Coordinates of N, CA and C in Angstrom, one line a residue:
T24 N 87.1 125.5 115.5 CA 85.5 125.7 115.4 C 84.7 125.8 116.5
D25 N 85.4 125.3 117.7 CA 84.5 125.4 119.0 C 83.2 124.7 119.0
G26 N 83.1 123.7 118.3 CA 81.9 122.8 118.4 C 80.9 123.2 117.4
K27 N 81.1 124.2 116.5 CA 80.1 124.9 115.7 C 80.2 123.9 114.4
K28 N 79.1 123.9 113.7 CA 79.3 123.2 112.3 C 79.9 124.3 111.3
W29 N 80.8 123.7 110.4 CA 81.4 124.5 109.4 C 81.3 124.0 107.8
L30 N 81.5 124.8 107.0 CA 81.5 124.5 105.6 C 82.6 125.0 105.0
Y31 N 83.4 124.3 104.3 CA 84.6 124.7 103.4 C 84.2 124.5 101.9
A32 N 84.0 125.8 101.4 CA 83.6 125.7 100.0 C 84.7 126.3 99.2
G33 N 85.1 125.6 97.8 CA 86.2 126.1 97.1 C 85.5 127.1 96.1
W34 N 86.2 127.8 95.3 CA 86.0 128.9 94.4 C 86.9 129.3 93.3
P35 N 86.8 129.1 92.1 CA 87.8 129.2 91.2 C 88.2 130.8 91.0
T36 N 89.6 130.9 91.0 CA 90.0 132.2 90.5 C 91.1 132.2 89.5
E37 N 91.5 133.3 88.8 CA 92.5 133.3 88.0 C 94.1 133.0 88.7
A38 N 94.3 133.6 89.7 CA 95.2 133.4 90.5 C 95.5 132.0 90.9
A39 N 94.4 131.4 91.3 CA 94.6 129.9 91.6 C 94.9 128.9 90.4
A40 N 94.0 129.2 89.3 CA 94.3 128.5 88.1 C 95.8 128.6 87.6
K41 N 96.5 129.8 87.7 CA 97.8 130.2 87.4 C 98.6 129.3 88.3
S42 N 98.4 129.1 89.5 CA 99.1 128.5 90.5 C 99.1 127.0 90.2
F43 N 98.3 126.5 89.6 CA 97.9 125.1 89.4 C 98.4 124.8 88.0
G44 N 98.8 125.8 87.1 CA 99.4 125.6 85.8 C 98.2 125.1 84.9
I45 N 96.9 125.6 85.1 CA 95.9 125.2 84.0 C 95.0 126.3 83.8
P46 N 94.2 126.3 82.6 CA 93.5 127.3 82.4 C 92.4 127.6 83.3
Y47 N 91.8 128.9 83.5 CA 90.9 129.2 84.6 C 89.7 128.5 84.4
K48 N 89.3 128.3 82.9 CA 88.1 127.6 82.6 C 88.1 126.2 83.1
E49 N 89.3 125.6 83.0 CA 89.4 124.2 83.5 C 89.1 124.0 85.2
L50 N 89.8 125.1 85.7 CA 89.5 125.1 87.1 C 88.0 125.2 87.5
E51 N 87.5 126.4 86.8 CA 86.2 126.5 87.1 C 85.1 125.2 86.7
N52 N 85.4 124.4 85.7 CA 84.6 123.2 85.4 C 84.9 122.3 86.5
I53 N 86.0 122.2 87.1 CA 86.4 121.3 88.2 C 85.5 121.4 89.6
I54 N 85.8 122.8 89.9 CA 85.0 123.3 91.1 C 83.6 123.5 91.0
I55 N 83.1 124.3 90.2 CA 81.8 124.5 90.0 C 81.0 123.3 89.4
G56 N 81.5 122.4 88.6 CA 80.9 121.3 88.1 C 80.8 120.4 89.3
G57 N 81.8 120.3 90.2 CA 81.6 119.4 91.3 C 80.8 119.8 92.3
I58 N 80.6 121.0 92.5 CA 79.6 121.5 93.4 C 78.3 121.4 93.0
G59 N 77.9 121.2 91.6 CA 76.8 121.2 91.0 C 76.0 119.8 91.2
V60 N 76.9 118.7 91.4 CA 76.4 117.5 91.4 C 75.3 117.4 92.8
P61 N 74.1 117.0 92.4 CA 73.0 117.1 93.5 C 73.5 116.3 94.7
G62 N 73.4 116.8 95.8 CA 73.7 116.3 97.1 C 73.0 114.8 97.3
Q63 N 71.9 114.6 96.8 CA 71.2 113.5 97.0 C 71.8 112.3 96.2
E64 N 72.4 112.8 95.1 CA 73.2 111.6 94.2 C 74.4 111.3 94.9
L65 N 75.1 112.4 95.4 CA 76.3 112.0 96.2 C 76.0 111.1 97.5
M66 N 74.8 111.3 98.1 CA 74.5 110.5 99.2 C 74.2 109.0 98.7
K67 N 73.4 108.9 97.6 CA 73.1 107.7 97.2 C 74.5 106.8 96.8
I68 N 75.4 107.5 96.1 CA 76.8 106.7 95.7 C 77.3 106.4 97.0
G69 N 77.4 107.4 97.9 CA 78.2 107.1 99.2 C 77.6 105.8 99.9
M70 N 76.2 105.8 100.0 CA 75.6 104.6 100.8 C 75.9 103.4 100.1
K71 N 75.9 103.3 98.9 CA 76.2 102.2 98.0 C 77.5 101.7 98.5
M72 N 78.7 102.6 98.3 CA 80.0 102.3 98.4 C 80.1 101.7 100.0
A73 N 79.4 102.5 101.1 CA 79.6 102.2 102.2 C 79.2 100.8 102.5
K74 N 78.1 100.1 101.9 CA 77.7 98.9 102.1 C 78.8 97.8 101.8
G75 N 79.7 98.3 100.8 CA 80.8 97.2 100.5 C 81.7 97.2 101.5
F76 N 81.9 98.3 102.6 CA 82.9 98.0 103.5 C 82.3 97.7 104.8
K77 N 80.9 97.2 104.8 CA 80.5 96.7 106.0 C 81.2 95.6 106.7
N78 N 81.5 95.5 107.8 CA 82.4 94.5 108.6 C 83.9 94.3 107.9
A79 N 84.2 95.3 107.3 CA 85.6 95.2 106.7 C 86.8 95.1 107.9
E80 N 87.7 94.2 107.6 CA 88.9 94.1 108.5 C 90.0 94.8 107.8
W81 N 90.3 94.3 106.4 CA 91.5 94.9 105.8 C 91.0 95.4 104.3
V82 N 91.4 96.4 104.0 CA 91.2 97.1 102.4 C 92.6 96.9 101.8
H83 N 92.4 96.3 100.6 CA 93.7 96.2 99.7 C 93.2 97.0 98.3
V84 N 94.2 98.0 98.0 CA 94.2 99.0 96.9 C 95.2 98.6 95.9
W85 N 94.9 98.7 94.5 CA 96.1 98.6 93.7 C 95.6 98.9 92.4
D86 N 96.7 99.3 91.5 CA 96.5 99.9 90.3 C 97.5 99.6 89.2
T87 N 97.4 100.1 88.0 CA 98.6 99.7 87.3 C 99.7 101.0 87.3
K88 N 99.6 101.7 88.0 CA 100.6 103.0 87.9 C 101.6 102.8 89.2
G89 N 101.4 101.8 89.9 CA 102.4 101.5 91.2 C 101.8 101.5 92.5
T90 N 100.4 101.9 92.7 CA 99.8 101.8 93.9 C 99.4 100.3 94.4
D91 N 99.8 99.9 95.4 CA 99.6 98.6 96.0 C 99.8 98.6 97.3
F92 N 98.7 98.5 98.2 CA 98.7 98.7 99.8 C 97.9 98.0 100.4
R93 N 97.7 97.8 101.5 CA 96.6 97.3 102.4 C 96.7 97.9 103.8
V94 N 95.5 98.3 104.3 CA 95.3 98.9 105.6 C 94.3 98.1 106.4
K95 N 94.5 98.4 107.7 CA 93.4 97.5 108.7 C 92.3 98.7 109.2
V96 N 91.1 98.3 109.0 CA 90.0 99.3 109.3 C 89.0 98.8 110.3
D97 N 89.1 97.7 110.7 CA 88.0 97.2 111.8 C 87.8 98.0 112.8
G98 N 86.5 98.1 113.2 CA 86.4 98.8 114.5 C 86.3 100.4 114.1
R99 N 86.6 100.8 113.1 CA 86.8 102.3 112.6 C 85.5 102.8 112.2
R100 N 85.2 103.9 112.3 CA 83.9 104.7 111.8 C 84.2 104.9 110.5
L101 N 83.1 104.7 109.7 CA 83.2 105.1 108.1 C 82.5 106.4 108.0
N102 N 83.0 107.3 107.4 CA 82.6 108.8 107.1 C 82.2 108.9 105.6
I103 N 81.0 109.5 105.5 CA 80.8 109.9 104.1 C 80.7 111.3 103.9
D104 N 81.4 112.0 103.1 CA 81.3 113.3 102.7 C 80.5 113.5 101.7
D105 N 79.1 113.8 101.8 CA 78.1 114.0 100.8 C 77.6 115.4 100.5
G106 N 78.4 116.2 101.5 CA 77.8 117.7 101.5 C 76.7 117.9 102.5
F107 N 76.3 116.8 103.2 CA 75.4 117.2 104.4 C 76.1 116.9 105.7
T108 N 75.6 117.5 106.7 CA 76.1 117.2 108.2 C 74.8 116.6 108.9
S109 N 74.7 115.5 109.2 CA 73.4 115.1 110.0 C 73.8 115.3 111.5
D110 N 72.7 115.1 112.2 CA 72.7 115.1 113.7 C 73.6 114.1 114.2
E111 N 73.4 112.9 113.5 CA 74.5 111.7 114.0 C 75.9 112.0 113.8
D112 N 76.3 112.7 112.5 CA 77.7 113.2 112.3 C 78.1 114.2 113.5
Y113 N 77.1 115.0 113.8 CA 77.4 116.1 114.9 C 77.7 115.2 116.2
K114 N 77.0 114.4 116.5 CA 77.2 113.8 117.9 C 78.5 113.1 118.0
V115 N 79.1 112.5 116.8 CA 80.4 111.8 116.9 C 81.5 112.7 116.4
G116 N 81.2 113.9 116.3 CA 82.3 115.1 116.3 C 82.6 115.3 114.9
D117 N 81.7 114.8 113.8 CA 82.0 115.3 112.4 C 81.1 116.5 112.2
R118 N 81.7 117.6 112.4 CA 80.8 118.8 112.4 C 80.9 119.6 111.0
G119 N 81.8 119.1 110.2 CA 81.9 119.9 108.7 C 81.6 119.2 107.6
A120 N 81.7 120.0 106.5 CA 81.3 119.5 105.2 C 82.3 120.3 104.1
N121 N 82.4 119.9 103.2 CA 83.2 120.4 101.7 C 82.2 120.4 100.7
L122 N 82.6 121.6 99.9 CA 82.1 121.5 98.6 C 83.2 122.1 97.7
P123 N 83.5 121.3 96.7 CA 82.7 120.2 96.3 C 82.8 119.1 97.3
A124 N 81.8 118.2 97.4 CA 81.8 117.0 98.4 C 81.9 115.7 97.3
G125 N 82.1 114.5 98.0 CA 82.2 113.4 97.2 C 83.3 112.5 97.8
E126 N 83.3 112.1 98.8 CA 84.2 111.0 99.3 C 83.7 110.3 100.4
L127 N 84.3 109.0 100.6 CA 84.1 108.3 101.7 C 85.6 108.1 102.4
F128 N 85.7 108.2 103.7 CA 87.0 108.3 104.3 C 86.9 107.4 105.7
I129 N 88.0 106.8 106.2 CA 88.0 106.1 107.3 C 89.4 106.3 107.8
A130 N 89.7 106.3 109.2 CA 90.8 106.3 109.8 C 91.5 104.8 110.0
P131 N 92.1 104.6 109.4 CA 92.7 103.2 109.6 C 93.6 103.0 110.8
H132 N 93.8 101.6 111.1 CA 94.7 101.6 112.4 C 96.1 102.0 112.1
E133 N 96.6 103.0 112.8 CA 97.5 103.7 112.6 C 99.0 103.0 112.5
T134 N 99.2 101.9 113.0 CA 100.3 101.2 113.2 C 100.5 100.0 112.5
Q135 N 99.4 99.6 111.7 CA 99.3 98.5 110.8 C 99.1 98.8 109.5
G136 N 99.6 97.9 108.5 CA 99.3 98.2 107.1 C 100.5 98.4 106.3
E137 N 100.7 98.0 105.0 CA 101.9 98.3 104.4 C 101.5 98.3 103.0
G138 N 102.7 98.9 102.2 CA 102.6 98.9 100.7 C 103.1 100.2 100.2
T139 N 102.5 100.6 99.0 CA 102.9 101.8 98.3 C 101.9 102.5 97.5
I140 N 101.8 103.9 97.8 CA 100.8 104.5 97.0 C 101.5 105.4 95.9
F141 N 101.1 105.6 94.6 CA 101.7 106.2 93.8 C 100.7 107.6 93.3
S142 N 101.2 108.8 93.7 CA 100.3 110.0 93.8 C 100.8 110.8 92.6
P143 N 100.2 111.2 91.5 CA 100.6 111.8 90.3 C 101.1 113.4 90.6
I144 N 100.4 114.0 91.6 CA 100.4 115.3 91.8 C 100.2 115.8 93.2
T145 N 100.7 116.6 94.0 CA 100.4 117.0 95.5 C 101.1 118.3 95.5
R146 N 100.6 119.1 96.6 CA 101.3 120.4 96.8 C 101.9 120.3 98.1
D147 N 103.0 121.0 98.3 CA 103.9 120.6 99.4 C 103.2 121.5 100.3
R148 N 103.4 121.0 101.6 CA 102.5 121.6 102.8 C 103.2 123.0 103.2
M149 N 104.5 123.1 103.2 CA 105.3 124.3 103.5 C 105.5 125.5 102.5
T150 N 105.9 124.8 101.2 CA 106.4 125.8 100.2 C 105.4 126.1 99.3
D151 N 104.3 125.3 99.2 CA 103.2 125.3 98.1 C 103.7 125.0 96.9
K152 N 104.9 124.3 96.6 CA 105.5 123.7 95.5 C 104.7 122.6 95.0
L153 N 104.5 122.2 93.7 CA 103.9 121.2 93.2 C 104.9 120.0 93.3
V154 N 104.5 118.9 93.8 CA 105.3 117.5 93.7 C 104.6 116.6 92.9
T155 N 105.5 116.0 92.1 CA 104.9 115.3 91.0 C 105.4 113.8 90.9
N156 N 104.4 112.8 90.7 CA 104.8 111.4 90.5 C 105.5 111.1 91.9
V157 N 104.8 111.2 92.9 CA 105.2 110.7 94.3 C 105.0 109.2 94.4
R158 N 106.1 108.4 95.0 CA 105.9 107.2 95.4 C 106.1 106.9 97.0
L159 N 105.1 106.7 97.6 CA 105.4 106.7 99.2 C 105.2 105.2 99.7
A160 N 106.2 104.8 100.5 CA 106.1 103.2 100.8 C 105.8 103.4 102.2
F161 N 105.1 102.6 102.9 CA 105.0 102.5 104.3 C 104.8 101.0 104.8
K162 N 105.3 100.8 106.0 CA 105.3 99.5 106.8 C 105.0 99.7 108.1
N163 N 103.9 98.8 108.7 CA 103.4 98.8 109.9 C 103.1 100.2 110.4
G164 N 102.2 100.8 109.1 CA 101.5 101.8 109.2 C 102.4 103.3 109.0
K165 N 103.6 103.0 109.1 CA 104.5 104.3 109.0 C 105.2 104.7 107.7
L166 N 105.2 105.5 107.2 CA 105.9 106.0 106.1 C 107.4 105.8 106.1
L167 N 107.8 105.3 105.2 CA 109.4 105.1 105.0 C 110.0 106.4 104.1
L168 N 110.3 107.3 104.9 CA 110.6 108.6 104.2 C 111.8 108.4 103.4
N169 N 112.7 107.5 103.7 CA 114.0 107.3 102.9 C 113.6 106.6 101.9
K170 N 112.5 106.0 101.8 CA 112.2 105.3 100.4 C 111.1 106.1 99.5
T171 N 110.9 107.1 100.0 CA 109.8 108.2 99.1 C 110.7 108.6 97.8
T172 N 109.9 108.6 96.7 CA 110.5 109.2 95.7 C 109.7 110.2 94.8
A173 N 110.1 111.0 94.1 CA 109.4 111.9 93.2 C 110.2 112.5 92.2
D174 N 109.4 112.8 91.1 CA 110.0 113.4 90.0 C 110.4 115.0 90.0
K175 N 109.5 115.7 91.0 CA 109.9 117.0 91.2 C 109.7 117.5 92.7
N176 N 110.5 118.2 93.3 CA 110.5 118.7 94.4 C 110.3 117.7 95.7
L177 N 111.0 116.5 95.4 CA 111.1 115.8 96.8 C 111.6 116.2 97.8
D178 N 112.6 117.2 97.7 CA 113.4 117.8 98.9 C 112.5 118.6 99.7
A179 N 111.4 119.3 99.0 CA 110.4 120.1 99.9 C 109.6 119.1 100.6
L180 N 109.0 118.2 99.9 CA 108.2 117.1 100.6 C 109.0 116.7 102.1
I181 N 110.0 116.1 101.7 CA 111.0 115.4 102.9 C 111.0 116.5 103.9
S182 N 111.4 117.9 103.5 CA 111.7 118.9 104.6 C 110.4 119.1 105.3
S183 N 109.2 119.2 104.6 CA 107.9 119.4 105.3 C 107.7 118.3 106.4
F184 N 107.9 117.1 105.9 CA 107.6 116.1 107.1 C 108.5 116.0 108.2
K185 N 109.8 116.4 108.0 CA 110.7 116.4 109.0 C 110.4 117.8 109.9
E186 N 110.0 118.8 109.4 CA 109.5 120.1 110.2 C 108.4 119.7 111.1
C187 N 107.4 119.2 110.4 CA 106.3 118.6 111.2 C 106.7 117.7 112.4
Q188 N 107.4 116.7 112.0 CA 107.9 115.6 113.1 C 108.5 116.5 114.2
A189 N 109.5 117.3 113.9 CA 110.1 118.2 115.0 C 109.2 118.7 115.9
V190 N 108.1 119.5 115.4 CA 106.9 120.2 116.2 C 106.2 118.9 117.1
D191 N 106.0 118.0 116.3 CA 105.1 116.9 117.1 C 105.9 116.4 118.2
K192 N 107.1 116.3 118.1 CA 108.0 115.7 119.2 C 107.9 116.5 120.4
K193 N 107.6 117.7 120.4 CA 107.5 118.7 121.5 C 106.0 118.7 122.1
K194 N 105.1 118.2 121.3 CA 103.7 118.6 121.5 C 102.9 117.2 121.7
Y195 N 103.4 115.9 121.2 CA 102.4 114.9 121.3 C 103.2 113.7 121.6
K196 N 102.3 112.8 122.4 CA 103.1 111.5 122.4 C 101.9 110.5 122.3
P197 N 102.0 109.3 121.6 CA 103.3 109.1 120.7 C 103.3 110.1 119.6
V198 N 104.3 110.1 118.7 CA 104.4 110.9 117.7 C 104.0 110.2 116.4
R199 N 103.1 110.8 115.8 CA 102.4 110.3 114.6 C 102.6 110.9 113.2
T200 N 103.4 111.8 113.1 CA 103.7 112.6 112.0 C 103.5 111.8 110.7
M201 N 104.1 110.6 110.8 CA 104.3 109.8 109.6 C 103.6 108.5 109.6
N202 N 102.9 108.4 110.6 CA 101.7 107.2 110.5 C 100.5 107.4 109.6
V203 N 100.2 106.3 109.0 CA 98.9 106.3 108.2 C 97.8 107.0 109.1
G204 N 97.0 108.0 108.5 CA 96.0 108.5 109.1 C 94.5 108.5 108.4
E205 N 94.6 108.1 107.2 CA 93.3 108.3 106.4 C 93.4 107.4 105.2
L206 N 92.5 106.5 105.0 CA 92.0 106.1 103.6 C 90.6 106.5 103.2
G207 N 90.9 107.3 102.1 CA 89.5 107.9 101.3 C 89.5 107.3 100.0
I208 N 88.3 107.5 99.5 CA 87.9 107.1 98.2 C 87.1 108.2 97.7
G209 N 87.5 108.8 96.3 CA 86.9 109.8 95.8 C 85.7 109.3 94.8
Y210 N 84.3 109.9 94.9 CA 83.5 109.5 93.8 C 82.6 110.7 93.3
N211 N 83.1 111.9 93.1 CA 82.4 113.0 92.5 C 82.6 112.8 91.1
P212 N 81.3 112.3 90.5 CA 81.4 112.0 88.8 C 81.9 113.1 88.0
K213 N 81.9 114.6 88.5 CA 82.1 115.6 87.7 C 83.6 116.0 88.0
I214 N 84.2 115.4 89.0 CA 85.6 115.9 88.9 C 86.4 114.4 88.5
K215 N 87.1 114.8 87.5 CA 88.0 113.9 86.8 C 89.4 113.9 86.8
K216 N 90.0 115.1 87.3 CA 91.4 115.2 87.2 C 92.0 115.8 88.5
A217 N 93.1 115.5 88.8 CA 93.8 116.1 90.0 C 94.7 117.2 89.6
V218 N 94.7 118.3 90.1 CA 95.4 119.4 89.8 C 96.5 119.9 90.8
G219 N 96.4 119.5 92.0 CA 97.2 120.0 93.2 C 96.5 120.8 94.0
Y220 N 95.0 120.8 94.0 CA 94.2 121.4 94.8 C 93.3 120.1 95.6
I221 N 93.8 119.9 97.0 CA 93.3 118.8 97.6 C 92.0 118.9 97.8
L222 N 91.2 119.9 98.0 CA 89.9 119.9 98.0 C 88.9 119.2 96.9
T223 N 89.6 119.5 95.7 CA 89.0 118.6 94.6 C 89.5 117.4 94.3
D224 N 90.9 117.4 94.4 CA 91.9 116.2 94.0 C 91.1 114.9 94.8
E225 N 90.8 115.0 96.0 CA 90.4 113.8 96.9 C 89.1 113.4 96.5
K226 N 88.4 114.3 95.6 CA 86.9 113.8 95.3 C 87.1 113.3 93.8
V227 N 88.2 113.3 93.1 CA 88.3 112.6 91.8 C 87.7 111.0 92.0
A228 N 86.9 111.0 90.9 CA 86.0 109.7 90.9 C 87.0 108.5 90.6
G229 N 87.0 107.4 91.3 CA 87.8 106.3 90.8 C 89.3 106.4 91.4
T230 N 89.4 107.1 92.4 CA 90.7 107.3 93.1 C 90.6 106.9 94.6
V231 N 91.9 106.7 95.1 CA 92.0 106.7 96.7 C 92.9 107.6 97.1
H232 N 93.0 108.1 98.2 CA 93.8 108.8 98.8 C 94.2 108.3 100.2
V233 N 95.6 108.3 100.5 CA 96.1 108.1 101.9 C 96.7 109.2 102.4
A234 N 96.3 109.5 103.8 CA 96.9 110.8 104.3 C 97.8 110.2 105.6
F235 N 98.7 110.8 105.6 CA 99.8 110.5 107.1 C 99.4 111.7 107.8
G236 N 99.6 111.3 109.2 CA 99.3 112.4 110.2 C 98.0 112.4 111.1
S237 N 97.4 113.4 111.4 CA 96.5 113.5 112.2 C 95.1 112.9 111.7
N238 N 94.3 112.2 112.7 CA 93.0 111.6 112.4 C 92.1 111.6 113.4
N239 N 92.2 112.2 114.6 CA 91.6 112.0 115.9 C 90.2 112.8 115.6
S240 N 90.1 113.4 114.6 CA 88.7 114.2 114.3 C 87.6 113.4 113.8
Y241 N 88.0 112.2 113.4 CA 87.1 111.4 112.5 C 87.3 110.0 112.8
G242 N 87.5 109.7 114.1 CA 87.6 108.1 114.5 C 88.9 107.5 114.7
G243 N 90.0 108.4 114.4 CA 91.4 107.8 114.5 C 91.9 108.1 116.1
T244 N 93.2 107.8 116.3 CA 93.8 108.1 117.5 C 95.1 108.9 117.5
S245 N 95.4 109.6 116.1 CA 96.5 110.2 116.1 C 96.4 111.7 116.2
E246 N 97.3 112.4 116.9 CA 97.4 113.9 117.0 C 98.6 114.2 116.5
S247 N 98.6 115.3 115.4 CA 99.8 115.8 114.7 C 99.6 117.0 114.1
T248 N 100.6 117.8 113.8 CA 100.6 118.9 113.0 C 100.6 118.8 111.6
M249 N 100.8 117.5 111.3 CA 100.7 116.9 109.9 C 99.5 116.3 109.5
H250 N 98.9 116.7 108.3 CA 97.8 115.9 107.7 C 97.9 116.2 106.2
W251 N 98.5 115.1 105.6 CA 98.9 115.3 104.1 C 98.3 114.1 103.6
D252 N 97.4 114.3 102.4 CA 96.7 113.7 101.6 C 97.4 113.2 100.3
F253 N 97.4 112.1 100.0 CA 98.2 111.7 98.6 C 97.4 110.9 97.8
V254 N 96.9 111.6 96.7 CA 95.7 111.0 95.9 C 96.3 110.2 94.8
S255 N 96.0 108.9 94.6 CA 96.4 107.9 93.6 C 95.7 108.6 92.1
A256 N 96.4 107.8 91.0 CA 95.6 108.0 89.7 C 94.3 107.4 89.6
P257 N 93.5 107.9 88.9 CA 92.1 107.3 88.4 C 92.3 105.9 88.2
G258 N 91.3 105.0 88.4 CA 91.3 103.6 87.9 C 91.8 102.6 88.9
V259 N 91.5 102.9 90.3 CA 91.9 101.9 91.2 C 91.2 100.6 91.3
N260 N 91.7 99.8 91.8 CA 91.0 98.3 92.3 C 91.0 98.2 93.8
I261 N 89.8 98.1 94.4 CA 89.6 97.9 95.9 C 89.1 96.5 96.2
E262 N 89.7 95.9 97.0 CA 89.3 94.5 97.6 C 89.0 94.7 99.0
V263 N 87.9 94.2 99.6 CA 87.7 94.3 101.2 C 87.6 92.9 101.7
Q264 N 88.5 92.5 102.7 CA 88.6 91.3 103.4 C 87.7 91.5 104.7
R265 N 86.6 90.9 104.9 CA 85.7 91.0 106.0 C 86.0 90.3 107.2
L266 N 85.4 90.6 108.4 CA 85.8 89.9 109.6 C 85.8 88.5 109.6
D267 N 84.7 87.9 108.8 CA 84.4 86.6 108.6 C 85.6 85.8 107.7
G268 N 86.5 86.5 107.2 CA 87.4 86.1 106.2 C 87.0 86.2 104.6
K269 N 85.8 86.3 104.5 CA 85.3 86.6 103.1 C 85.8 87.8 102.3
V270 N 86.4 87.7 101.1 CA 86.9 88.7 100.5 C 86.2 89.1 99.2
I271 N 85.7 90.5 99.0 CA 85.0 90.7 98.0 C 85.5 92.0 97.4
Q272 N 85.3 92.2 96.1 CA 85.9 93.4 95.3 C 84.8 94.4 95.1
V273 N 85.2 95.6 95.5 CA 84.2 96.7 95.6 C 84.3 97.8 94.5
M274 N 85.5 98.0 94.0 CA 85.8 98.5 92.7 C 86.7 98.0 91.8
T275 N 86.6 98.1 90.6 CA 87.4 97.6 89.5 C 87.9 98.7 88.5
K276 N 89.0 99.1 88.3 CA 89.2 100.0 87.4 C 88.6 101.3 87.5
G277 N 88.4 101.7 88.9 CA 87.9 102.9 89.3 C 86.3 103.0 89.2
R278 N 85.5 101.7 88.9 CA 84.3 101.6 88.8 C 83.8 101.0 90.1
L279 N 82.6 101.5 90.6 CA 82.1 101.1 91.7 C 81.2 99.8 91.5
L280 N 81.4 98.6 92.0 CA 80.7 97.5 91.7 C 79.2 97.4 92.6

């Protein structure tokens, strides 16, 4: 983008709906409904959520589907995707916005954190195949690829990570293909279902997503050809441990407190 501001907007098509295996009208409701949420409303929700992460050191996320992990976030910039790009955003290198909008995200410490995230649906980076019911474990911030499981197209997922890792070994040091790169929290009230389209999946209200790979564009230190977001099921619980040791719960069963 060469320093220019940018906007990435989704739009429903019959072909896209077919590739996701859902009716066109459902995809239209997800995308257009999500875009239709007033920016001021998303800004208000985002600012409220951000207050819960003030002075955060560790974030613990869990649900009833198999997600249970924690990541370290102290000293990292908190980013709010509410559809607006402010002068302050631009100064720190955050030059873009998405439509639909509606997520809070941060680059965790890349070599710390552990646990598992369960993601009901994602789309393979290389083949575009849908990968379902994925369980990804990580330790010391690094994905344990040999412990990753999925109900469908696991081989494609593993192959994509290995291909990107091979490229990264030639381009970057350290190699961070499989290191945790993002913790995001979706909060668009009109997007309630993940379908395998990451633009809207990561905005589903009451979900979190963990990405592996690059994060140097929003406050992290990793460069990689990989950036793959894995979105949890709705209804997560989020607990924040602050720098002073105090622990507070900021979300219960997908509801912001």
